[in-house]
PDB file of C-alpha atoms in Angstrom:
ATOM      1  CA  ASN A  25      -0.007  -0.025   0.424  1.00 75.00           C
ATOM      2  CA  ALA A  26       0.965   3.511  -0.625  1.00 81.00           C
ATOM      3  CA  GLY A  27      -0.868   4.643   1.743  1.00 91.00           C
ATOM      4  CA  VAL A  28      -2.186   8.754   1.552  1.00 94.00           C
ATOM      5  CA  THR A  29      -0.321  10.554  -0.911  1.00 95.00           C
ATOM      6  CA  GLN A  30      -0.047  14.368  -2.343  1.00 96.00           C
ATOM      7  CA  THR A  31       1.007  15.938  -5.145  1.00 96.00           C
ATOM      8  CA  PRO A  32       2.102  18.462  -6.093  1.00 96.00           C
ATOM      9  CA  LYS A  33       5.586  18.340  -3.224  1.00 95.00           C
ATOM     10  CA  PHE A  34       5.683  22.002  -3.501  1.00 96.00           C
ATOM     11  CA  GLN A  35       3.972  24.558  -5.845  1.00 96.00           C
ATOM     12  CA  VAL A  36       4.909  28.429  -6.405  1.00 97.00           C
ATOM     13  CA  LEU A  37       1.696  30.300  -7.177  1.00 96.00           C
ATOM     14  CA  LYS A  38       1.595  34.278  -8.206  1.00 97.00           C
ATOM     15  CA  THR A  39      -2.062  36.076  -6.864  1.00 97.00           C
ATOM     16  CA  GLY A  40      -4.943  35.192  -8.515  1.00 97.00           C
ATOM     17  CA  GLN A  41      -4.030  31.768  -9.831  1.00 97.00           C
ATOM     18  CA  SER A  42      -5.650  28.486  -9.737  1.00 96.00           C
ATOM     19  CA  MET A  43      -4.678  25.140  -8.916  1.00 96.00           C
ATOM     20  CA  THR A  44      -5.714  22.123  -7.118  1.00 97.00           C
ATOM     21  CA  LEU A  45      -3.993  19.983  -4.781  1.00 98.00           C
ATOM     22  CA  GLN A  46      -4.049  15.807  -4.753  1.00 98.00           C
ATOM     23  CA  CYS A  47      -4.558  13.557  -2.492  1.00 97.00           C
ATOM     24  CA  ALA A  48      -4.949  10.174  -3.047  1.00 97.00           C
ATOM     25  CA  GLN A  49      -5.147   6.982  -0.466  1.00 96.00           C
ATOM     26  CA  ASP A  50      -5.594   3.574  -1.328  1.00 95.00           C
ATOM     27  CA  MET A  51      -6.171   1.879   2.148  1.00 92.00           C
ATOM     28  CA  ASN A  52     -10.274   2.338   1.273  1.00 91.00           C
ATOM     29  CA  HIS A  53     -10.555   4.681   4.425  1.00 91.00           C
ATOM     30  CA  GLU A  54     -14.154   6.272   3.997  1.00 90.00           C
ATOM     31  CA  TYR A  55     -12.555   9.483   6.123  1.00 91.00           C
ATOM     32  CA  MET A  56     -10.655  12.306   4.336  1.00 93.00           C
ATOM     33  CA  SER A  57      -8.937  15.369   5.770  1.00 94.00           C
ATOM     34  CA  TRP A  58      -7.738  19.047   4.569  1.00 96.00           C
ATOM     35  CA  TYR A  59      -5.551  20.254   7.347  1.00 95.00           C
ATOM     36  CA  ARG A  60      -2.407  23.800   6.528  1.00 96.00           C
ATOM     37  CA  GLN A  61      -0.191  24.031   8.965  1.00 93.00           C
ATOM     38  CA  ASP A  62       1.284  27.314  10.349  1.00 91.00           C
ATOM     39  CA  PRO A  63       4.337  27.603  12.488  1.00 83.00           C
ATOM     40  CA  GLY A  64       3.008  27.792  15.970  1.00 78.00           C
ATOM     41  CA  MET A  65      -0.475  27.074  15.255  1.00 80.00           C
ATOM     42  CA  GLY A  66      -0.347  23.217  14.506  1.00 83.00           C
ATOM     43  CA  LEU A  67      -2.602  22.073  11.787  1.00 90.00           C
ATOM     44  CA  ARG A  68      -6.222  22.787  11.001  1.00 92.00           C
ATOM     45  CA  LEU A  69      -9.264  21.394   9.243  1.00 92.00           C
ATOM     46  CA  ILE A  70      -9.660  23.144   6.188  1.00 95.00           C
ATOM     47  CA  HIS A  71     -12.239  20.613   4.626  1.00 95.00           C
ATOM     48  CA  TYR A  72     -13.262  16.750   5.392  1.00 93.00           C
ATOM     49  CA  SER A  73     -14.757  14.192   3.875  1.00 93.00           C
ATOM     50  CA  VAL A  74     -17.198  11.199   5.465  1.00 89.00           C
ATOM     51  CA  GLY A  75     -17.401   9.052   2.492  1.00 91.00           C
ATOM     52  CA  ALA A  76     -18.208   9.608  -1.676  1.00 93.00           C
ATOM     53  CA  GLY A  77     -19.987  12.806  -2.662  1.00 94.00           C
ATOM     54  CA  ILE A  78     -20.094  14.276   1.313  1.00 94.00           C
ATOM     55  CA  THR A  79     -17.991  16.950   2.102  1.00 95.00           C
ATOM     56  CA  ASP A  80     -17.796  19.536   5.042  1.00 93.00           C
ATOM     57  CA  GLN A  81     -16.142  22.542   6.243  1.00 93.00           C
ATOM     58  CA  GLY A  82     -13.682  22.362   9.090  1.00 91.00           C
ATOM     59  CA  GLU A  83     -12.374  25.275  11.016  1.00 89.00           C
ATOM     60  CA  VAL A  84     -10.618  27.346   8.178  1.00 94.00           C
ATOM     61  CA  PRO A  85     -12.356  26.855   4.834  1.00 96.00           C
ATOM     62  CA  ASN A  86     -12.338  30.605   3.421  1.00 96.00           C
ATOM     63  CA  GLY A  87     -10.874  30.341  -0.730  1.00 96.00           C
ATOM     64  CA  TYR A  88     -10.594  26.482  -0.560  1.00 97.00           C
ATOM     65  CA  ASN A  89     -13.207  24.200  -2.382  1.00 97.00           C
ATOM     66  CA  VAL A  90     -13.276  19.913  -2.147  1.00 97.00           C
ATOM     67  CA  SER A  91     -15.248  17.731  -3.582  1.00 96.00           C
ATOM     68  CA  ARG A  92     -15.322  13.732  -3.449  1.00 97.00           C
ATOM     69  CA  SER A  93     -16.137  11.683  -6.792  1.00 96.00           C
ATOM     70  CA  THR A  94     -14.449   8.585  -5.207  1.00 96.00           C
ATOM     71  CA  THR A  95     -13.636   7.062  -2.237  1.00 95.00           C
ATOM     72  CA  GLU A  96     -10.123   7.263  -3.344  1.00 96.00           C
ATOM     73  CA  ASP A  97      -9.892  10.664  -4.211  1.00 97.00           C
ATOM     74  CA  PHE A  98      -9.995  14.259  -2.305  1.00 98.00           C
ATOM     75  CA  PRO A  99      -8.598  17.226  -4.174  1.00 98.00           C
ATOM     76  CA  LEU A 100      -8.488  20.100  -3.239  1.00 98.00           C
ATOM     77  CA  ARG A 101      -8.644  23.747  -4.939  1.00 98.00           C
ATOM     78  CA  LEU A 102      -7.926  27.020  -4.626  1.00 96.00           C
ATOM     79  CA  LEU A 103      -9.588  29.838  -6.733  1.00 92.00           C
ATOM     80  CA  SER A 104      -8.023  32.242  -6.694  1.00 96.00           C
ATOM     81  CA  ALA A 105      -4.660  32.475  -4.586  1.00 96.00           C
ATOM     82  CA  ALA A 106      -3.901  35.155  -1.763  1.00 97.00           C
ATOM     83  CA  PRO A 107      -0.032  35.212  -0.125  1.00 96.00           C
ATOM     84  CA  SER A 108      -2.301  34.325   3.032  1.00 96.00           C
ATOM     85  CA  GLN A 109      -2.726  31.061   2.080  1.00 97.00           C
ATOM     86  CA  THR A 110       1.289  30.562   1.475  1.00 97.00           C
ATOM     87  CA  SER A 111       1.168  27.004   4.229  1.00 97.00           C
ATOM     88  CA  VAL A 112       2.132  23.465   4.050  1.00 95.00           C
ATOM     89  CA  TYR A 113      -0.955  21.206   3.030  1.00 97.00           C
ATOM     90  CA  PHE A 114      -1.755  18.196   5.062  1.00 95.00           C
ATOM     91  CA  CYS A 115      -4.493  15.370   3.562  1.00 96.00           C
ATOM     92  CA  ALA A 116      -5.310  12.418   5.923  1.00 94.00           C
ATOM     93  CA  SER A 117      -7.505  10.046   6.412  1.00 93.00           C
ATOM     94  CA  SER A 118      -9.447   7.104   8.431  1.00 89.00           C
ATOM     95  CA  TYR A 119     -11.993   4.858   8.964  1.00 82.00           C
ATOM     96  CA  PRO A 120     -14.683   5.009  11.254  1.00 74.00           C
ATOM     97  CA  THR A 121     -14.391   2.145  14.239  1.00 71.00           C
ATOM     98  CA  LYS A 122     -17.291   2.235  17.320  1.00 66.00           C
ATOM     99  CA  ARG A 123     -15.006   2.611  20.305  1.00 64.00           C
ATOM    100  CA  GLY A 124     -13.603   5.784  18.789  1.00 62.00           C
ATOM    101  CA  GLY A 125     -10.044   6.981  18.565  1.00 63.00           C
ATOM    102  CA  GLU A 126      -9.905   6.995  14.993  1.00 78.00           C
ATOM    103  CA  THR A 127      -6.374   7.168  13.849  1.00 83.00           C
ATOM    104  CA  GLN A 128      -5.826   9.887  10.778  1.00 87.00           C
ATOM    105  CA  TYR A 129      -3.190   8.460   8.264  1.00 91.00           C
ATOM    106  CA  PHE A 130      -1.366  11.587   7.140  1.00 93.00           C
ATOM    107  CA  GLY A 131       0.282  11.800   3.529  1.00 94.00           C
ATOM    108  CA  PRO A 132       3.605  13.279   3.157  1.00 92.00           C
ATOM    109  CA  GLY A 133       2.054  17.643   2.669  1.00 94.00           C
ATOM    110  CA  THR A 134       2.229  19.914  -0.502  1.00 96.00           C
ATOM    111  CA  ARG A 135       4.388  22.872   0.527  1.00 95.00           C
ATOM    112  CA  LEU A 136       2.821  26.112  -1.041  1.00 97.00           C
ATOM    113  CA  LEU A 137       4.078  29.470  -1.621  1.00 97.00           C
ATOM    114  CA  VAL A 138       1.795  32.605  -3.359  1.00 97.00           C
ATOM    115  CA  LEU A 139       3.983  35.686  -4.144  1.00 97.00           C
TER     116      LEU A 139
ATOM    117  CA  GLY B  28     -14.542  25.524  21.878  1.00 78.00           C
ATOM    118  CA  ASP B  29     -12.370  22.509  22.158  1.00 84.00           C
ATOM    119  CA  SER B  30      -8.494  23.063  22.497  1.00 90.00           C
ATOM    120  CA  VAL B  31      -5.415  21.718  23.465  1.00 93.00           C
ATOM    121  CA  THR B  32      -2.166  23.545  24.739  1.00 94.00           C
ATOM    122  CA  GLN B  33       1.216  22.538  24.543  1.00 93.00           C
ATOM    123  CA  MET B  34       4.404  23.419  26.767  1.00 85.00           C
ATOM    124  CA  GLU B  35       5.835  26.135  24.338  1.00 82.00           C
ATOM    125  CA  GLY B  36       9.714  24.714  22.907  1.00 84.00           C
ATOM    126  CA  PRO B  37      11.713  24.498  21.335  1.00 93.00           C
ATOM    127  CA  VAL B  38      13.258  21.812  23.852  1.00 95.00           C
ATOM    128  CA  THR B  39      16.987  21.219  23.765  1.00 96.00           C
ATOM    129  CA  LEU B  40      18.159  18.117  25.455  1.00 96.00           C
ATOM    130  CA  SER B  41      21.076  15.869  25.264  1.00 97.00           C
ATOM    131  CA  GLU B  42      20.628  12.272  25.228  1.00 97.00           C
ATOM    132  CA  GLU B  43      19.755   9.795  27.480  1.00 96.00           C
ATOM    133  CA  ALA B  44      17.454  12.954  29.191  1.00 97.00           C
ATOM    134  CA  PHE B  45      14.370  11.908  30.724  1.00 97.00           C
ATOM    135  CA  LEU B  46      11.347  13.751  28.295  1.00 97.00           C
ATOM    136  CA  THR B  47       8.648  15.436  29.324  1.00 97.00           C
ATOM    137  CA  ILE B  48       6.419  17.596  26.976  1.00 97.00           C
ATOM    138  CA  ASN B  49       2.900  18.723  28.622  1.00 97.00           C
ATOM    139  CA  CYS B  50      -0.198  18.952  26.621  1.00 97.00           C
ATOM    140  CA  THR B  51      -3.384  20.259  28.865  1.00 96.00           C
ATOM    141  CA  TYR B  52      -6.912  20.292  26.919  1.00 95.00           C
ATOM    142  CA  THR B  53      -9.956  22.095  27.316  1.00 93.00           C
ATOM    143  CA  ALA B  54     -13.178  19.565  25.763  1.00 89.00           C
ATOM    144  CA  THR B  55     -16.920  19.248  26.247  1.00 83.00           C
ATOM    145  CA  GLY B  56     -17.308  16.195  26.560  1.00 80.00           C
ATOM    146  CA  TYR B  57     -14.756  13.267  26.696  1.00 82.00           C
ATOM    147  CA  PRO B  58     -12.676  13.118  23.766  1.00 89.00           C
ATOM    148  CA  SER B  59      -9.709  10.439  22.774  1.00 91.00           C
ATOM    149  CA  LEU B  60      -6.820  12.249  23.255  1.00 94.00           C
ATOM    150  CA  PHE B  61      -3.366  11.420  20.939  1.00 95.00           C
ATOM    151  CA  TRP B  62       0.389  11.925  19.875  1.00 97.00           C
ATOM    152  CA  TYR B  63       1.451  13.098  16.473  1.00 95.00           C
ATOM    153  CA  VAL B  64       4.897  12.730  16.019  1.00 96.00           C
ATOM    154  CA  GLN B  65       6.368  15.033  12.506  1.00 93.00           C
ATOM    155  CA  TYR B  66       9.993  14.394  11.510  1.00 93.00           C
ATOM    156  CA  PRO B  67      12.209  16.104   9.247  1.00 88.00           C
ATOM    157  CA  GLY B  68      10.221  16.818   6.343  1.00 84.00           C
ATOM    158  CA  GLU B  69       7.559  14.063   6.300  1.00 86.00           C
ATOM    159  CA  GLY B  70       3.958  14.371   7.393  1.00 88.00           C
ATOM    160  CA  LEU B  71       2.778  13.416  10.866  1.00 91.00           C
ATOM    161  CA  GLN B  72       2.426  10.027  11.611  1.00 92.00           C
ATOM    162  CA  LEU B  73       0.496   8.641  15.207  1.00 93.00           C
ATOM    163  CA  LEU B  74       2.626   7.862  18.388  1.00 96.00           C
ATOM    164  CA  LEU B  75      -0.213   6.668  20.638  1.00 96.00           C
ATOM    165  CA  LYS B  76      -3.553   7.598  21.950  1.00 93.00           C
ATOM    166  CA  ALA B  77      -5.502   6.802  24.533  1.00 93.00           C
ATOM    167  CA  THR B  78      -9.485   6.886  24.065  1.00 90.00           C
ATOM    168  CA  LYS B  79     -10.820   6.827  27.524  1.00 89.00           C
ATOM    169  CA  ALA B  80      -9.661   8.268  31.451  1.00 92.00           C
ATOM    170  CA  ASP B  81      -6.554   6.337  33.014  1.00 95.00           C
ATOM    171  CA  ASP B  82      -5.380   4.906  29.398  1.00 94.00           C
ATOM    172  CA  LYS B  83      -2.643   4.786  28.942  1.00 97.00           C
ATOM    173  CA  GLY B  84      -0.609   4.799  25.323  1.00 96.00           C
ATOM    174  CA  SER B  85       2.662   3.316  24.768  1.00 97.00           C
ATOM    175  CA  ASN B  86       4.944   3.239  21.573  1.00 96.00           C
ATOM    176  CA  LYS B  87       8.457   2.968  21.208  1.00 95.00           C
ATOM    177  CA  GLY B  88       9.559   3.894  24.852  1.00 96.00           C
ATOM    178  CA  PHE B  89       7.504   6.898  25.121  1.00 98.00           C
ATOM    179  CA  GLU B  90       3.903   6.986  27.676  1.00 98.00           C
ATOM    180  CA  ALA B  91       0.714   9.187  28.306  1.00 98.00           C
ATOM    181  CA  THR B  92      -1.846   9.064  30.300  1.00 97.00           C
ATOM    182  CA  TYR B  93      -5.530  10.355  30.101  1.00 96.00           C
ATOM    183  CA  ARG B  94      -6.153  11.939  33.187  1.00 96.00           C
ATOM    184  CA  LYS B  95      -9.339  13.533  33.424  1.00 93.00           C
ATOM    185  CA  GLU B  96      -8.952  15.259  36.812  1.00 94.00           C
ATOM    186  CA  THR B  97      -6.469  17.358  35.361  1.00 95.00           C
ATOM    187  CA  THR B  98      -7.398  17.326  31.760  1.00 95.00           C
ATOM    188  CA  SER B  99      -3.850  16.316  30.698  1.00 96.00           C
ATOM    189  CA  PHE B 100      -2.592  13.759  28.807  1.00 97.00           C
ATOM    190  CA  HIS B 101       1.446  14.729  28.916  1.00 98.00           C
ATOM    191  CA  LEU B 102       4.528  12.917  26.920  1.00 98.00           C
ATOM    192  CA  GLU B 103       6.955  11.276  28.298  1.00 98.00           C
ATOM    193  CA  LYS B 104      10.169   9.170  27.799  1.00 98.00           C
ATOM    194  CA  GLY B 105      12.637   7.846  29.853  1.00 96.00           C
ATOM    195  CA  SER B 106      15.602   8.072  28.050  1.00 96.00           C
ATOM    196  CA  VAL B 107      15.830   9.915  24.820  1.00 97.00           C
ATOM    197  CA  GLN B 108      18.377   9.573  21.733  1.00 97.00           C
ATOM    198  CA  VAL B 109      19.269  12.040  18.958  1.00 96.00           C
ATOM    199  CA  SER B 110      16.091  10.421  16.152  1.00 95.00           C
ATOM    200  CA  ASP B 111      13.629  11.239  18.849  1.00 97.00           C
ATOM    201  CA  SER B 112      14.532  14.813  17.500  1.00 97.00           C
ATOM    202  CA  ALA B 113      11.057  15.565  15.762  1.00 96.00           C
ATOM    203  CA  VAL B 114       8.405  18.078  16.200  1.00 94.00           C
ATOM    204  CA  TYR B 115       5.380  16.713  18.621  1.00 96.00           C
ATOM    205  CA  PHE B 116       2.071  17.088  18.775  1.00 95.00           C
ATOM    206  CA  CYS B 117      -0.605  16.699  21.057  1.00 96.00           C
ATOM    207  CA  ALA B 118      -4.485  16.144  19.542  1.00 94.00           C
ATOM    208  CA  LEU B 119      -7.621  15.728  20.595  1.00 91.00           C
ATOM    209  CA  TYR B 120     -10.585  14.310  18.500  1.00 88.00           C
ATOM    210  CA  PHE B 121     -14.445  13.620  19.580  1.00 77.00           C
ATOM    211  CA  GLN B 122     -16.183  10.531  17.298  1.00 70.00           C
ATOM    212  CA  GLY B 123     -18.800  12.258  15.077  1.00 66.00           C
ATOM    213  CA  ALA B 124     -16.722  15.162  15.057  1.00 67.00           C
ATOM    214  CA  GLN B 125     -14.818  13.859  12.292  1.00 69.00           C
ATOM    215  CA  LYS B 126     -12.048  16.273  13.461  1.00 76.00           C
ATOM    216  CA  LEU B 127      -8.574  16.146  15.477  1.00 84.00           C
ATOM    217  CA  VAL B 128      -7.937  19.373  17.674  1.00 89.00           C
ATOM    218  CA  PHE B 129      -3.998  20.472  17.467  1.00 91.00           C
ATOM    219  CA  GLY B 130      -1.457  22.065  19.742  1.00 92.00           C
ATOM    220  CA  GLN B 131       0.823  24.146  18.393  1.00 92.00           C
ATOM    221  CA  GLY B 132       3.426  21.142  18.646  1.00 93.00           C
ATOM    222  CA  THR B 133       6.550  21.492  20.303  1.00 94.00           C
ATOM    223  CA  ARG B 134       9.812  21.119  18.875  1.00 94.00           C
ATOM    224  CA  LEU B 135      12.228  18.715  19.980  1.00 96.00           C
ATOM    225  CA  THR B 136      16.209  18.828  19.711  1.00 96.00           C
ATOM    226  CA  ILE B 137      17.784  15.615  21.377  1.00 97.00           C
ATOM    227  CA  ASN B 138      21.981  16.391  21.080  1.00 96.00           C
ATOM    228  CA  PRO B 139      24.607  13.368  21.610  1.00 94.00           C
TER     229      PRO B 139
END
């Protein structure tokens, strides 16, 4: 299993440009999430999905769109990039358990710089 | 709202020293608690977890006990190694809420 994969690893954008960060998992996990990591702030949830066709907003959703057409893929779209979106983006997946304590599996991250 | 507070870093120790990284949380209800570790240039990976009060999570010599009375989940290791150098994140999770709430992270550096 490759686990959770993300592309690209690094991207530079100009303000106003759009792009899609790709995320895929091969573990058949129902849940997938996008986080951003900023210095001194830990990770913050952007959007998440509990299954194909179902998405919802997290803590910091503004400026980002997501869709979930398949179980495996969960792309994150920046429609008009802003310098405030300079960050490291992590995708994660997990499966629900009745006992709770779901472990999330993280991808290696995408470092985004918006000029 | 729910939140996690970790001791501020960076933390620098010598090899074989005792490690404690403090973590306290504020939450309504009883979340599951986690420690994740991020090695340089990598994503986060689960280090250990506890799903209910008084549970002890352990892995790779690290331990943390879920203390409901003090709302804490402090990370400890008796003898650290250079390879333990990383950023450590404490987090809480509510089943059904579908999200981890992270602390700000603590950077740990171990010198030989």
